C-alpha positions in Angstrom: 0.0 0.0 0.0 2.8 2.4 0.9 4.6 1.8 -2.5 1.6 3.1 -4.4 0.5 5.9 -2.0 0.7 9.5 -2.8 1.3 12.1 0.0 -1.7 11.8 2.4 -3.6 9.4 0.1 -3.1 5.7 0.5 -4.7 3.7 -2.4 -6.4 1.3 0.1 -7.9 2.3 3.4 -8.9 -0.5 5.8 -11.7 0.6 8.2 -12.1 -1.8 11.1 -15.0 -0.1 12.9 -18.7 0.1 12.8 -20.3 2.5 10.4 -23.9 3.6 10.2 -25.8 3.1 6.9 -25.3 6.7 5.8 -21.5 6.4 6.2 -21.4 3.0 4.4 -23.4 4.5 1.6 -20.9 7.4 1.3 -17.9 4.9 1.1 -19.7 2.8 -1.5 -20.4 5.9 -3.6 -16.8 7.1 -3.3 -15.2 3.8 -4.3 -14.0 3.1 -7.8 -14.8 -0.5 -7.2 -15.9 -2.9 -4.5 -13.9 -6.2 -4.2 -15.7 -9.0 -2.4 -13.0 -11.6 -2.0 -14.8 -14.3 -0.1 -13.0 -17.7 0.0 -16.3 -19.4 0.4 -20.0 -18.4 0.0 -20.6 -15.2 1.9 -20.5 -11.4 1.8 -23.5 -11.4 -0.6 -25.2 -8.6 1.2 -22.1 -6.4 0.9 -22.1 -6.9 -2.9 -25.8 -6.1 -3.1 -25.5 -3.1 -0.8 -22.7 -1.7 -3.1 -24.9 -2.2 -6.2 -27.9 -0.7 -4.4 -25.9 2.3 -3.3 -24.6 3.1 -6.8 -27.7 5.1 -8.0 -25.2 7.1 -10.0 -24.7 3.9 -12.2 -21.0 4.0 -11.7 -18.4 1.8 -10.0 -17.3 -1.8 -10.6 -18.1 -4.8 -8.6 -15.4 -7.5 -8.4 -16.7 -10.8 -6.9 -15.0 -13.9 -5.8 -16.2 -16.8 -7.9 -16.9 -18.5 -4.5 -19.4 -15.9 -3.4 -23.0 -16.9 -4.0 -23.8 -13.5 -5.4 -21.5 -14.3 -8.3 -24.2 -16.6 -9.8 -26.8 -13.8 -9.5 -24.7 -10.7 -10.3 -23.2 -12.0 -13.5 -22.2 -8.5 -14.7 -19.6 -8.3 -11.9 -16.0 -9.1 -12.7 -15.4 -12.6 -11.4 -12.1 -13.6 -9.9 -10.5 -16.5 -8.1 -9.1 -14.8 -4.9 -6.5 -17.5 -4.5 -4.9 -16.4 -7.9 -2.9 -13.3 -7.1 -2.1 -12.6 -10.8 -5.7 -12.9 -11.9 -6.8 -10.7 -9.0 -4.3 -8.0 -9.9 -5.4 -8.1 -13.6 -9.0 -7.9 -12.6 -8.4 -4.9 -10.3 -6.6 -3.2 -13.2 -9.5 -4.1 -15.5 -11.9 -2.4 -13.1 -9.8 0.7 -12.8 -9.4 0.9 -16.6 -13.0 0.2 -17.5 -14.7 2.9 -19.5 -17.6 4.9 -18.2 -20.2 3.4 -20.6 -19.3 -0.2 -19.7 -19.4 0.6 -16.0 -22.8 2.2 -16.4 -24.3 -0.7 -18.4 -23.0 -3.3 -16.0 -24.2 -1.4 -13.0 -27.6 -0.8 -14.4 -28.1 -4.5 -15.1 -26.9 -5.4 -11.6 -29.2 -2.8 -10.0 -32.1 -4.2 -11.9 -31.3 -7.7 -10.6 -30.9 -6.5 -7.0 -34.2 -4.6 -7.2 -36.1 -7.6 -8.8 -34.7 -10.2 -6.4 -35.8 -8.7 -3.2 -37.1 -10.2 0.1 -40.7 -10.3 -1.2 -39.7 -12.4 -4.2 -37.5 -14.7 -1.9 -40.5 -15.2 0.5 -42.8 -15.9 -2.4 -40.4 -18.6 -3.7 -40.1 -20.1 -0.3 -43.9 -20.4 0.0 -44.2 -21.9 -3.5 -41.5 -24.4 -2.6 -43.3 -25.4 0.6 -46.6 -25.8 -1.4 -44.8 -28.1 -4.0 -43.3 -30.2 -1.2 -46.7 -30.6 0.4 -48.3 -31.6 -3.0 -45.5 -34.2 -3.5 -46.0 -35.6 0.0 -49.8 -35.9 -0.5 -49.2 -37.5 -3.9 -46.9 -40.0 -2.2 -49.5 -40.8 0.4 -52.1 -41.4 -2.4 -49.7 -43.7 -4.3 -48.9 -45.7 -1.1 -52.5 -46.1 -0.2 -53.4 -47.4 -3.6 
């Protein structure tokens, strides 16, 4: 970090403290990119919060291929966080990405996040339960015959 810093401006700032929603939103909006480097499924909410905060349709999301959100937010740049060279190339790609490509990717991800909300999730859960009950009742009918 020190090697690439300019006076008073380190390229990466690690914040290990609690931030309220407004401050988190400010950080997300100020970032050129958000890198979710999960080594296993996790941090999906962080990825979706970043996308939701970017109502300016800017910024780049880099997702670990191990994060569950990588299957939903397919416009993100995917990376294997164990591969240092690939990770460095992907960060450079994010920093060099043109405004129009950033905008298109972010708009598509924002639509995905807006569409796949808690109400849709709850509806799917209820539909799954209904299907399971139908299968169970069909099984009882088949066994009784």
